[in-house]
Tab-separated table of C-alpha atoms and ligand atoms in Angstrom:
chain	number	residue	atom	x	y	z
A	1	UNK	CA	5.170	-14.570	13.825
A	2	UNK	CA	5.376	-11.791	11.388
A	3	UNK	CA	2.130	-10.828	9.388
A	4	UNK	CA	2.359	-12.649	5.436
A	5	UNK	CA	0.301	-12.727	2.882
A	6	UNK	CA	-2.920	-13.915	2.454
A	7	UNK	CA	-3.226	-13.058	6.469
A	8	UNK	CA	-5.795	-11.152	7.823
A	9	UNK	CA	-4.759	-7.585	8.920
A	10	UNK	CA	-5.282	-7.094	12.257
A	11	UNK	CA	-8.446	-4.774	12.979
A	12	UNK	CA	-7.505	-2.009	15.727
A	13	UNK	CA	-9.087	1.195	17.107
A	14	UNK	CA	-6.964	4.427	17.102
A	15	UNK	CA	-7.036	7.519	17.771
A	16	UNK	CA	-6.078	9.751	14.411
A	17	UNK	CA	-5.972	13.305	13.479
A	18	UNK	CA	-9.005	12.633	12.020
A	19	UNK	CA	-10.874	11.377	15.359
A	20	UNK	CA	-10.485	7.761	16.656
A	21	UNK	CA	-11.785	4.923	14.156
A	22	UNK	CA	-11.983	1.208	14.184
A	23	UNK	CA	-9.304	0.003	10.943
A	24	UNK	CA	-12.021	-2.559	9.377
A	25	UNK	CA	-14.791	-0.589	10.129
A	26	UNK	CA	-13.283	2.435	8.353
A	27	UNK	CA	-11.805	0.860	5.687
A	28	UNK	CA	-15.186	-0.768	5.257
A	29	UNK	CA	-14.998	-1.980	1.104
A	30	UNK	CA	-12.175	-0.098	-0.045
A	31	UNK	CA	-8.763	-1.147	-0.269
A	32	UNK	CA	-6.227	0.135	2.189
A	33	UNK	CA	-2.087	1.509	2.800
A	34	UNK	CA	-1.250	1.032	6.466
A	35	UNK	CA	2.155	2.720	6.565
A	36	UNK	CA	4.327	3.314	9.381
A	37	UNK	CA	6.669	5.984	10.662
A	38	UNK	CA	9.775	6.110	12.996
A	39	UNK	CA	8.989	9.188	14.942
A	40	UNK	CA	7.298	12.576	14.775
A	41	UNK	CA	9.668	15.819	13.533
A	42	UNK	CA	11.584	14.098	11.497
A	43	UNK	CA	13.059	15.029	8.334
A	44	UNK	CA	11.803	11.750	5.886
A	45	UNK	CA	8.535	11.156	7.595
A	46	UNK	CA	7.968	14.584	6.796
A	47	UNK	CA	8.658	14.341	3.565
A	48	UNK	CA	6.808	11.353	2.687
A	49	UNK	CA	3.723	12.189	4.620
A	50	UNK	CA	3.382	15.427	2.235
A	51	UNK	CA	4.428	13.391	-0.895
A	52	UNK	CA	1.097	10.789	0.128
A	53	UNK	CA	-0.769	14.046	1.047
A	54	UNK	CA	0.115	14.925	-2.942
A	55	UNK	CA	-0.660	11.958	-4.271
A	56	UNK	CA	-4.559	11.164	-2.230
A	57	UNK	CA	-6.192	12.277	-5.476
A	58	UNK	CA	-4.148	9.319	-7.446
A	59	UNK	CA	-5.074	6.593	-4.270
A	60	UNK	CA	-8.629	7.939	-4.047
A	61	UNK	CA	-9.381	6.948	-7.748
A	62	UNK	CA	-8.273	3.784	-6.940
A	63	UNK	CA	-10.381	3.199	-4.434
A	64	UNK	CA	-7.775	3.128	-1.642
A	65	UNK	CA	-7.883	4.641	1.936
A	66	UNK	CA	-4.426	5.800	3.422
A	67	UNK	CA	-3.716	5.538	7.220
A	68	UNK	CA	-0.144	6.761	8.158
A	69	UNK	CA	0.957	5.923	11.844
A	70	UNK	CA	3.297	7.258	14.204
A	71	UNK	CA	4.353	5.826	17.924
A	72	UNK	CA	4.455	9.164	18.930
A	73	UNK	CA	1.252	10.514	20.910
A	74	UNK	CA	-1.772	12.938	18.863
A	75	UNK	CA	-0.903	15.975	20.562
A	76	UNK	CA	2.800	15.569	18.749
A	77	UNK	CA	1.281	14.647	15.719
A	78	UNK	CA	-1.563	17.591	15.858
A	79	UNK	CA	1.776	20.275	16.110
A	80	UNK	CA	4.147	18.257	13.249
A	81	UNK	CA	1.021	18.476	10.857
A	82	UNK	CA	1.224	22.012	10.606
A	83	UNK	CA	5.432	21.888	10.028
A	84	UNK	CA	4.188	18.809	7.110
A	85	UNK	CA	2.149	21.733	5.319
A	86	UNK	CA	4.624	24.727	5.783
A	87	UNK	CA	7.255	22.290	4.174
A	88	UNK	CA	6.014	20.334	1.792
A	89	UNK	CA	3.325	22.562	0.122
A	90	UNK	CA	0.609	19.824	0.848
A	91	UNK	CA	-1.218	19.679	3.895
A	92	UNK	CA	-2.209	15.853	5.296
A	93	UNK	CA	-5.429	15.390	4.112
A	94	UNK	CA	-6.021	11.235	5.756
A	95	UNK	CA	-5.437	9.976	9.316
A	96	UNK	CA	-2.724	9.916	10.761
A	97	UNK	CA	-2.904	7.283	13.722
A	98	UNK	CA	-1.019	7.626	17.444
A	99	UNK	CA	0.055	4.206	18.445
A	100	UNK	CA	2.133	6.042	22.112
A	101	UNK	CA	1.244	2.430	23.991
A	102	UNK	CA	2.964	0.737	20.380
A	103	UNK	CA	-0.350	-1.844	20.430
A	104	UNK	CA	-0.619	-1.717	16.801
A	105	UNK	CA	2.873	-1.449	15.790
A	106	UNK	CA	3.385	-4.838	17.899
A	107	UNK	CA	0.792	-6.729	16.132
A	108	UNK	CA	1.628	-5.136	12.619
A	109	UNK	CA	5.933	-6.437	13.614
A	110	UNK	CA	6.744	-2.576	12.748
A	111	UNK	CA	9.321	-2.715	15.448
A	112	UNK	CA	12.488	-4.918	14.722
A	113	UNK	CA	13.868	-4.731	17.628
A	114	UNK	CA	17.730	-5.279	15.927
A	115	UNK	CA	17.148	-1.867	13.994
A	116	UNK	CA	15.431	0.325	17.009
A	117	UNK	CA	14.107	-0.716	20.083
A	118	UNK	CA	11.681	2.027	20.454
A	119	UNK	CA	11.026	3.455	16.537
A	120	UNK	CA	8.994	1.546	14.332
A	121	UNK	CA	10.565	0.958	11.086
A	122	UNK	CA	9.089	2.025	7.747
A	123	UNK	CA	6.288	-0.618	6.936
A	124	UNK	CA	3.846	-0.775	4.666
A	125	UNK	CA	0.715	-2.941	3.863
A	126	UNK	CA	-1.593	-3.397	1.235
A	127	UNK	CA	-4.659	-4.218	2.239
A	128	UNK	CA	-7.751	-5.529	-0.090
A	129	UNK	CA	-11.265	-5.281	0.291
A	130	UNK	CA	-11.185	-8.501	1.909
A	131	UNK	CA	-9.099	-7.418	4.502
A	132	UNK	CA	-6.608	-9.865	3.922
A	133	UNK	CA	-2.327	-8.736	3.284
A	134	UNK	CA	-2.110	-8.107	0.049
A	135	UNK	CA	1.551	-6.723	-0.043
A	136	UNK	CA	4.326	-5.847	2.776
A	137	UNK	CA	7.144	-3.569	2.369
A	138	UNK	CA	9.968	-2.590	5.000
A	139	UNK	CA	12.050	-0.276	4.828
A	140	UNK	CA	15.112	1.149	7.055
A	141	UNK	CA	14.432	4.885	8.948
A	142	UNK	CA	17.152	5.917	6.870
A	143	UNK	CA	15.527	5.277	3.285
A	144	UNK	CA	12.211	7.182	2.752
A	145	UNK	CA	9.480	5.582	0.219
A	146	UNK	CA	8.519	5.623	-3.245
A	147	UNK	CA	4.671	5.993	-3.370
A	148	UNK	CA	4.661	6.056	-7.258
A	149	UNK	CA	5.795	2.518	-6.484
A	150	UNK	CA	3.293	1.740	-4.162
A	151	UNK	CA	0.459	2.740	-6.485
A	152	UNK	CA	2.162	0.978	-9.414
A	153	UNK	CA	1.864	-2.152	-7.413
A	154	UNK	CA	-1.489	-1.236	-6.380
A	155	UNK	CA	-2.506	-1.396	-10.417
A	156	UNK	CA	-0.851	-4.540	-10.679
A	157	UNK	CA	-2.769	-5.932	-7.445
A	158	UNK	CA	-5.910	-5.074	-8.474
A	159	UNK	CA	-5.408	-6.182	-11.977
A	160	UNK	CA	-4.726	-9.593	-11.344
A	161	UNK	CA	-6.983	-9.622	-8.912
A	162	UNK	CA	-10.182	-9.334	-11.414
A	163	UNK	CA	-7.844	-11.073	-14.453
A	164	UNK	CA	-5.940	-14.372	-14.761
A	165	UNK	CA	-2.552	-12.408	-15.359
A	166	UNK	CA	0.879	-11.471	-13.779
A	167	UNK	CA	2.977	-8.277	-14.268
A	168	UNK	CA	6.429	-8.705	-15.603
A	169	UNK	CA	9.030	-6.406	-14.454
A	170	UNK	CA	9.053	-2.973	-14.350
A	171	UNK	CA	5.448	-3.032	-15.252
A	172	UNK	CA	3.284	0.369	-15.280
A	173	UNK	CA	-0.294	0.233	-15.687
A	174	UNK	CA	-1.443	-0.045	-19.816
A	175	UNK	CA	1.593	-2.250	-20.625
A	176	UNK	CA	1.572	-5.747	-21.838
A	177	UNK	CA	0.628	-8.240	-18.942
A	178	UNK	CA	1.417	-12.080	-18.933
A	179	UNK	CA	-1.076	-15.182	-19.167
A	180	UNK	CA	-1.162	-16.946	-15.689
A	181	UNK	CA	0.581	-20.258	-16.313
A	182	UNK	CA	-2.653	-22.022	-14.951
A	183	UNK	CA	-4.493	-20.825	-17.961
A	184	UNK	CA	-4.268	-23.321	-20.821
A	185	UNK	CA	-4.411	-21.881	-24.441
A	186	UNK	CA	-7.800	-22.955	-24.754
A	187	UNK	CA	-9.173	-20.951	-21.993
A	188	UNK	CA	-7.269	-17.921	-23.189
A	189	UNK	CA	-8.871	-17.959	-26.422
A	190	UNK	CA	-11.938	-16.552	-24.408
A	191	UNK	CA	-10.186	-14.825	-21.790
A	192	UNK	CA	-7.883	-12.688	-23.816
A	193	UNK	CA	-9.569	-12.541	-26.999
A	194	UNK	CA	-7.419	-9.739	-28.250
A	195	UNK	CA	-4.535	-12.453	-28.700
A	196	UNK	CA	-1.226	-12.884	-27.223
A	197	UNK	CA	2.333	-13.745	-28.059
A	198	UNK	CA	3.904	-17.182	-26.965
A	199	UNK	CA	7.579	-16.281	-26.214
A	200	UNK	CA	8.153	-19.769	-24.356
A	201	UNK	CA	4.871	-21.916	-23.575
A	202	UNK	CA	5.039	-20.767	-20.018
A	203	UNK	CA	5.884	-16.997	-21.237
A	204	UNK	CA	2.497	-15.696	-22.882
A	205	UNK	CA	2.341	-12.094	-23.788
A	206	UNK	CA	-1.144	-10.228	-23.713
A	207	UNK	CA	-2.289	-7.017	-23.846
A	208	UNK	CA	-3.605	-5.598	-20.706
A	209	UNK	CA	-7.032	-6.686	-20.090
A	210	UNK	CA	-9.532	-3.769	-20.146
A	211	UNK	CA	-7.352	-1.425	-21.742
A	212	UNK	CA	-8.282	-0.125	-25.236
B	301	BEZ	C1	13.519	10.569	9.447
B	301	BEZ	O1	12.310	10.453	9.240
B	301	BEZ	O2	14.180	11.420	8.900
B	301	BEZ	C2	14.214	9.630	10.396
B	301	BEZ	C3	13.518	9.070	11.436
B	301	BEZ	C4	14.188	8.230	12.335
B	301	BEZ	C5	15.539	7.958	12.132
B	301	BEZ	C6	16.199	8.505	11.048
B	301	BEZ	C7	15.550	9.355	10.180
């Protein structure tokens, strides 16, 4: 069965650009971005893996450890590095994993077998310190990602992770959040002493909690 949410991720060992690590191990309390790749020299994986390569600084202060993986075997991925810099102006600066044997794409489901028998597709998963699925995404070979939203849901994870709040729509991090339903309006009087707006009893508008 495919991996959900609120599963544990599956711990692996592989062997990365960086040297070969063990996924718990290395992701030890931080939180974590597995995301996969179809193939090696290609055009969108080579775009997004200097786009995350751009954006570490923005994962890093959130505490959050990037591991891209490709099927394809190291010694590919040790030559399409240096194309990844020459191209996109930012050189990979996390692991990228080889998965040739597809061990971990099989126990992630990154191959659907209806799209591609042999490429993996374009997961992703959010990982918390817990180690538990926090978020998946999957997206066709065809369509490359949007790692601003990625982060954006990373605020929102970790928000209501420490708060008892949901993000409406189109949320960015400093806008107004919502009152989880399973707060009563007592309990928020403490919670969110700052106030909040009742739109519908079930629709509670707050501002967002540690923001000044
Ligand atoms: C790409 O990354 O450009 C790509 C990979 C596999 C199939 C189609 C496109």
């Amino acid at each position: 069965m495919a991996l959900q949410l609120g599963d544990l991720a599956p711990d692996f060992e592989a062997e990365t650009t960086d040297g070969t690590l063990r996924f718990h191990e290395w992701l030890a309390s931080s939180w974590g971005v597995l995301f996969s790749h179809p193939k090696d020299f290609t055009p969108v994986c080579t775009t997004e893996l200097g786009e995350v390569a751009r954006l570490k600084p923005e994962f890093e202060r959130r505490n959050v450890k990037v591991l891209g993986l490709s099927v394809d075997p190291l010694s590919d991925h040790r030559i399409w590095v240096g194309d990844i810099a020459e191209t996109q102006g930012h050189a990979l600066n996390f692991p990228l994993a080889a998965d040739p044997d597809r061990t971990i794409a099989d126990r992630y489901g990154m191959i659907h077998p209806n799209a591609s028998d042999t490429l993996t597709v374009r997961s992703v998963f959010i990982i918390g310190p817990d180690k538990k699925v926090k978020l998946t995404l999957t997206y066709p070979a065809s369509t490359g990602r949007n790692f601003a939203e990625i982060l954006r849901v990373i605020d929102s994870l970790q928000l209501t992770a420490k708060h008892s709040v949901a993000t409406p729509v189109n949320w960015e991090n400093g806008d107004d959040v919502i009152i989880a339903p399973s707060v009563t309006d007592e309990q928020a009087k403490n919670r969110f002493p700052r106030g909040w707006k009742t739109l519908k009893p079930y629709l509670r508008i707050t501002p967002q909690p540690d923001q000044h």
